[in-house]
Amino acid sequence: MNILPDANFFQKTMPQTEKNEYLLEVEHLSMTIERYEKGLNPIRQAVIRDFHLTIRKGEIIAIVGASGSGKSLLADAILGIQPKNAVVEGVLKYNNEPLSDKKKKELRGKEIMLIPQLTNALDPLMKVEKQVKSFLKIKNKRKLEEIFFQVGLDKKAMKQLPANLSGGMVRRVFAAMALASDAKLIIADEPTNGLDEEAANDMLRLLKMLAEQEKGIIFITHDIEAALKIADKIAVFYAGETVEIVARKHFIRGGAHLRHPYTKALWYALPQNGFQPFYPFQPSTTENSRGCQFVEHCPKAKTVCKERHPDLKTIHGGDKVRCFYA
Amino acid sequence: MQISQLIKTIMLRMIKFFSILIMVIVLSFTLVSFSPVDPIQSYLGAEMMVVSETQKEQIAEYYGLHEPKLKQFFKWFSTFVQGDFGVSLLYRQDVLTVIKERFSPSFWLMSFSWTLSGVVGYVLGAIAGMNEGKMVDRVIKTYSFILASTPAFWIGILFLIIFSVWLGLFPIGLGAPVGMLKADVTWFDRLKHIVLPALTLSVVGGANIILHTRQKMIETLNSEFIRFARAKGEYGFTLFWRHGFRNTLLPAVSVHFATFGELFGGAVLVEQVFSYPGLGQALVQAGLHNDVPLLLGIVVFSTAFVFIGNLMADILYTVIDRRIKPGETV
Amino acid sequence: MMKEKRIVEKVKQSKTQPKSNRSIVVLKLVGLLSVFLAIIISGFVIGTDHIEANMSAKNLSPSLMHPFGTDWLGRDMFMRTLKGLNVSFQVGLLAAAASAVIAFLLAVFASLNKWFDHLVTMMIDLFLSVPHLVTLMLISFVLGGGLKGVVIGIALTHWPTLTRVIRAEIMQLKTAEYVHISRKLGKKRSWIVKRHYLPHVLPQLFVGFILLFPHAILHESAITFLGFGLSPEQPAIGIILAESMKYLTAGKWWLAFFPGLSLIFLVALFDAVGNNLRKFFNPN
């Protein structure tokens, strides 16, 4: 993996003019899923509610949250590939243009690309090489080989069926796909999950490299440490909503720089900060629940927190937080 | 490595098959020996009246009918496993010869309709699965549920009424025109006589494959690799062709092979409706006219037929499994 | 503007919202059962005088008087069909019930020890390795046909799949905590079977029994059609359809069309009842 080009190479070619334009803006994004439990009435579950995100070119934003908090569905919602029984609402803009479902369909795999979480995201019956090639515009064989070389995939692996590759190898295949695509926005859904430390670091380096190629990266993960290694901003995801968006430099300082009690708890749970275990239960998010999602676990909760739902407010330094008392 | 695994699977199946076959033979023989049918009467048929008691006694002696049942069985069994299935009382021919002759038209009938129902069933099932919950899906699902409750012979009768009686497109029945010498029957004659029975049999056989393919397609479409393929911008027919088709075809073919039992049963009924001179009709005749040797012969033959279907299904499953989980052994 | 958009989408979505699932299942069940009862009761009520020969009304095509037409003896096909369905129902009831009992007994037998389990599995394989219809013909042949032959034949051929289901269920129960406790408390096997196994598998047994019905009825009509089943005097659907074959070329389509359609209706009805019952007991 030491063959990655150094960061400066890309810095030089970076066009500075567009820097302030958002690549993707997400406002009030919500997803409701209708499901049946025990054959009774359908239950409508809000898996994502009032989600906000902005991302620029070359920026890595980590979305950090516990497993089961609906992070993968977030990727689906942005890509427009949500399950049939899901309803997505909200305003999405891509390059300042509204991102409708039709537009999403056009952009999928071209402008917006997914790095999936599970290794079974490859068709079990198709050779890896064919799966990589099948959707790419690059017919230039040399360029493709260069990419495989960059991510550390040999030719032999490419001729295999997915089941014959290790988890780390499959992630490299995903990375190669993202590299070879012309995508400007890459959503990496738990790309380091299940990898050993070395392979995970390789993956993080690849993500960094993609960002240096002027691509915006949404890095979905439950691993804060991994997020802190490469992300510019951390969006903390709890029970289907962003509770806080903090710049990385603020997050690592911790303490007063973190406003939301959940974020604070996450910070204190980091090994270097005392390792205080904190696993708040994800509340079931049926749609009628009023008030703050975190109220049951919050040390600061007052009556108002039970009755009203706090909005995401911008605070000093450009960070955002969803709490009445921040 | 993989091939040797496959051979092992097949060998195990064969061993199981032969043990089951022996059980089928023993059980059938036992059953038949308890039947109230008088073997001498079924042997003589209408001649029963004109044959004297002494002659009957001689026949009984010849066939060893006075010996204990167990001894009779072993005598019969030893000739049976040597490939001598006895003589059909009805056709006055070697049972194996009758089966061979009769299976040929049945084989064409069954392969024709098996292929047709497979292709049409797969297509319908795939369409339904890809449109889960929509109108098309509901129509196809209802169609196959109704089909599953429809007797094969009734569809045959219906087709006869519509296509032969009303529209006059096809002959009423039989395998070839009546009164024609075997040598004079053209392939076109045969084709005309096979179309309606085969169509009937394929319609009946479609329900299972439709419902299975639908289920498998829904499962596949919910898989992670379809999600990723969609994220990569694939949709519609490309998505189906590249991922859906590949992942549902082999399981569908495999399941279709496992329906040989129903196929055989369906053929018996359809042949009866269309007076189609196949093995099924021979079976019905054997049963109705107490032709025990032929009956037992066909029971054993149909067991082998079902086994071949199941074996094919097993082999296909092994192949699929090996591609998805190469390390594991079955 | 945002708010407006959300409201619009909410309205759109509420349209496709299905009603309560469970009450639909119950409603369907009630509807299906009442139709079914109507068919069966009418079959019992109709006397033999309704299907007696009437030479003044031979070979009539369907009309208001005779909705299914009449046959070559002037018998009303609608009445014959209802009678036939009734016979089918009785045969199906007997055979499916017997099959369900066999399935339960074999499943319990298999649970006693490893060898019995092997034996039962082997028997299942054995019965599934010969085409159903062929086994059925063999058994009917041996028993000399008739009602007895058909019922026993169907009962003896339809148990394997249900046995598999019940066997798996009892296997699971065997390892359950409360069964262990009962065993440790020194309860007899028969007690455990009666108090633990039977109540637990009863719903499945019942649903299995209902779902066996359609198969039993279809096989009864098939075997009767082939001439192995019920005798020509009995007003069975299989007999009606076999007889109709002789009159097809003469254009008497109604002799076959309506009776067959009614049979499909009855079978589909049972299938629907069975599937709804399954949903009722096990919503997933």
Short mmCIF file of N, CA and C in Angstrom, two decimals, chain A residues 72 75-76 79 81 84 105 108-109 112-114 116 118 120-126 130-131 134-135 161 163-164 174 177 189, chain B residues 129-132 134 221 223-235 242-244 246-248 250 320 323-326:
data_model
loop_
_atom_site.label_atom_id
_atom_site.label_comp_id
_atom_site.label_asym_id
_atom_site.label_seq_id
_atom_site.Cartn_x
_atom_site.Cartn_y
_atom_site.Cartn_z
N SER A 72 -26.98 2.71 7.42
CA SER A 72 -26.97 2.16 6.06
C SER A 72 -28.14 2.66 5.25
N ALA A 75 -27.44 5.87 3.54
CA ALA A 75 -26.79 5.72 2.24
C ALA A 75 -27.82 5.42 1.17
N ASP A 76 -28.74 4.50 1.49
CA ASP A 76 -29.80 4.15 0.54
C ASP A 76 -30.62 5.38 0.15
N LEU A 79 -28.79 7.65 -2.21
CA LEU A 79 -28.64 7.03 -3.52
C LEU A 79 -29.99 6.77 -4.20
N ILE A 81 -32.00 4.24 -3.40
CA ILE A 81 -32.23 2.80 -3.54
C ILE A 81 -32.85 2.23 -2.27
N LYS A 84 -38.61 -0.86 -0.81
CA LYS A 84 -39.90 -0.46 -1.39
C LYS A 84 -40.87 0.08 -0.35
N LYS A 105 -31.27 8.39 -9.97
CA LYS A 105 -31.14 7.22 -10.83
C LYS A 105 -30.10 7.48 -11.92
N ARG A 108 -26.46 7.67 -10.10
CA ARG A 108 -25.96 6.49 -9.40
C ARG A 108 -24.89 5.78 -10.21
N GLY A 109 -23.77 5.52 -9.59
CA GLY A 109 -22.72 4.79 -10.28
C GLY A 109 -21.90 5.67 -11.20
N ILE A 112 -22.37 9.58 -8.19
CA ILE A 112 -22.42 9.16 -6.80
C ILE A 112 -22.16 7.67 -6.74
N MET A 113 -21.28 7.26 -5.86
CA MET A 113 -20.89 5.86 -5.83
C MET A 113 -20.92 5.34 -4.39
N LEU A 114 -21.22 4.08 -4.28
CA LEU A 114 -21.27 3.48 -2.95
C LEU A 114 -20.11 2.52 -2.75
N PRO A 116 -19.85 -0.45 -0.45
CA PRO A 116 -20.77 -1.14 0.45
C PRO A 116 -20.08 -1.73 1.67
N LEU A 118 -20.97 -4.87 3.26
CA LEU A 118 -20.83 -6.31 3.37
C LEU A 118 -20.10 -6.89 2.17
N ASN A 120 -20.73 -9.57 0.82
CA ASN A 120 -21.64 -10.24 -0.11
C ASN A 120 -22.31 -9.25 -1.07
N ALA A 121 -21.73 -8.07 -1.16
CA ALA A 121 -22.26 -7.10 -2.11
C ALA A 121 -21.80 -7.40 -3.53
N LEU A 122 -20.93 -8.38 -3.67
CA LEU A 122 -20.55 -8.80 -5.01
C LEU A 122 -21.41 -9.98 -5.42
N ASP A 123 -21.79 -9.99 -6.69
CA ASP A 123 -22.59 -11.10 -7.20
C ASP A 123 -21.80 -12.39 -7.07
N PRO A 124 -22.34 -13.38 -6.32
CA PRO A 124 -21.56 -14.58 -6.04
C PRO A 124 -21.23 -15.40 -7.29
N LEU A 125 -21.95 -15.18 -8.37
CA LEU A 125 -21.76 -16.03 -9.55
C LEU A 125 -20.99 -15.34 -10.67
N MET A 126 -20.45 -14.16 -10.41
CA MET A 126 -19.77 -13.46 -11.48
C MET A 126 -18.33 -13.18 -11.08
N LYS A 130 -15.11 -9.08 -14.05
CA LYS A 130 -16.27 -8.71 -14.86
C LYS A 130 -17.16 -7.72 -14.11
N GLN A 131 -17.26 -7.91 -12.81
CA GLN A 131 -18.11 -7.02 -12.02
C GLN A 131 -17.53 -5.62 -11.96
N SER A 134 -17.89 -4.14 -15.61
CA SER A 134 -19.21 -4.07 -16.24
C SER A 134 -19.81 -2.67 -16.24
N PHE A 135 -19.52 -1.89 -15.24
CA PHE A 135 -20.21 -0.59 -15.21
C PHE A 135 -19.28 0.59 -15.47
N LEU A 161 -14.09 -16.02 -8.41
CA LEU A 161 -15.44 -15.70 -7.94
C LEU A 161 -15.30 -15.07 -6.56
N ALA A 163 -16.46 -15.52 -3.69
CA ALA A 163 -16.34 -16.37 -2.50
C ALA A 163 -14.90 -16.78 -2.23
N ASN A 164 -14.05 -16.69 -3.25
CA ASN A 164 -12.66 -17.09 -3.06
C ASN A 164 -11.77 -15.96 -2.54
N PHE A 174 -13.99 -3.07 -3.92
CA PHE A 174 -14.92 -1.94 -3.81
C PHE A 174 -14.19 -0.61 -4.04
N MET A 177 -13.39 -0.01 -7.57
CA MET A 177 -14.57 0.44 -8.31
C MET A 177 -14.78 1.94 -8.10
N ASP A 189 -19.95 2.89 3.22
CA ASP A 189 -20.82 2.37 4.28
C ASP A 189 -20.05 1.35 5.11
N GLY B 129 -41.80 -11.87 -9.51
CA GLY B 129 -40.87 -11.55 -8.44
C GLY B 129 -40.31 -10.14 -8.56
N MET B 130 -40.07 -9.71 -9.79
CA MET B 130 -39.51 -8.37 -9.98
C MET B 130 -40.55 -7.29 -9.73
N ASN B 131 -41.82 -7.68 -9.78
CA ASN B 131 -42.88 -6.70 -9.55
C ASN B 131 -43.66 -7.03 -8.29
N GLU B 132 -42.98 -7.48 -7.29
CA GLU B 132 -43.63 -7.95 -6.07
C GLU B 132 -44.65 -6.94 -5.56
N LYS B 134 -47.17 -5.74 -6.98
CA LYS B 134 -47.89 -4.97 -8.00
C LYS B 134 -48.96 -5.84 -8.64
N LEU B 221 -33.47 -10.24 -5.17
CA LEU B 221 -33.55 -8.78 -5.30
C LEU B 221 -33.33 -8.08 -3.97
N SER B 223 -31.10 -9.00 -1.89
CA SER B 223 -29.74 -9.31 -1.42
C SER B 223 -28.85 -8.07 -1.53
N GLU B 224 -27.74 -8.15 -0.83
CA GLU B 224 -26.81 -7.04 -0.78
C GLU B 224 -26.20 -6.73 -2.14
N PHE B 225 -25.95 -7.76 -2.94
CA PHE B 225 -25.29 -7.47 -4.22
C PHE B 225 -26.22 -6.79 -5.21
N ILE B 226 -27.53 -6.99 -5.03
CA ILE B 226 -28.46 -6.24 -5.88
C ILE B 226 -28.49 -4.78 -5.43
N ARG B 227 -28.44 -4.58 -4.11
CA ARG B 227 -28.41 -3.22 -3.59
C ARG B 227 -27.19 -2.48 -4.15
N PHE B 228 -26.06 -3.18 -4.15
CA PHE B 228 -24.84 -2.55 -4.65
C PHE B 228 -24.92 -2.32 -6.16
N ALA B 229 -25.47 -3.32 -6.85
CA ALA B 229 -25.61 -3.16 -8.30
C ALA B 229 -26.48 -1.95 -8.63
N ARG B 230 -27.52 -1.77 -7.83
CA ARG B 230 -28.38 -0.60 -8.04
C ARG B 230 -27.63 0.68 -7.71
N ALA B 231 -26.83 0.62 -6.65
CA ALA B 231 -26.04 1.78 -6.30
C ALA B 231 -25.05 2.11 -7.41
N LYS B 232 -24.63 1.08 -8.15
CA LYS B 232 -23.73 1.30 -9.26
C LYS B 232 -24.45 1.83 -10.48
N GLY B 233 -25.76 1.98 -10.37
CA GLY B 233 -26.52 2.58 -11.46
C GLY B 233 -27.20 1.59 -12.37
N GLU B 234 -27.19 0.31 -11.99
CA GLU B 234 -27.87 -0.65 -12.85
C GLU B 234 -29.35 -0.68 -12.51
N TYR B 235 -30.17 -0.89 -13.51
CA TYR B 235 -31.61 -1.01 -13.25
C TYR B 235 -32.26 -1.76 -14.39
N ARG B 242 -28.00 -9.35 -15.68
CA ARG B 242 -26.66 -9.53 -15.14
C ARG B 242 -26.67 -10.27 -13.81
N HIS B 243 -27.62 -9.94 -12.97
CA HIS B 243 -27.57 -10.50 -11.61
C HIS B 243 -28.77 -11.38 -11.27
N GLY B 244 -29.97 -10.92 -11.59
CA GLY B 244 -31.16 -11.69 -11.24
C GLY B 244 -31.21 -13.02 -11.96
N ARG B 246 -28.82 -14.80 -13.54
CA ARG B 246 -27.74 -15.71 -13.18
C ARG B 246 -28.00 -16.40 -11.84
N ASN B 247 -28.56 -15.64 -10.91
CA ASN B 247 -28.69 -16.18 -9.57
C ASN B 247 -29.97 -16.95 -9.33
N THR B 248 -30.92 -16.87 -10.26
CA THR B 248 -32.17 -17.59 -10.04
C THR B 248 -32.33 -18.76 -11.00
N LEU B 250 -30.31 -21.39 -12.11
CA LEU B 250 -29.93 -22.75 -11.70
C LEU B 250 -30.84 -23.30 -10.60
N ILE B 320 -24.16 -25.32 -7.45
CA ILE B 320 -24.43 -23.95 -7.01
C ILE B 320 -23.73 -23.68 -5.68
N ARG B 323 -20.08 -23.08 -5.80
CA ARG B 323 -19.63 -21.80 -6.34
C ARG B 323 -19.77 -20.70 -5.30
N ILE B 324 -20.80 -20.83 -4.46
CA ILE B 324 -21.02 -19.77 -3.48
C ILE B 324 -20.17 -19.98 -2.24
N LYS B 325 -20.07 -21.25 -1.81
CA LYS B 325 -19.27 -21.54 -0.62
C LYS B 325 -18.22 -22.59 -0.97
N PRO B 326 -17.12 -22.18 -1.58
CA PRO B 326 -16.19 -23.17 -2.12
C PRO B 326 -15.51 -24.03 -1.06
#
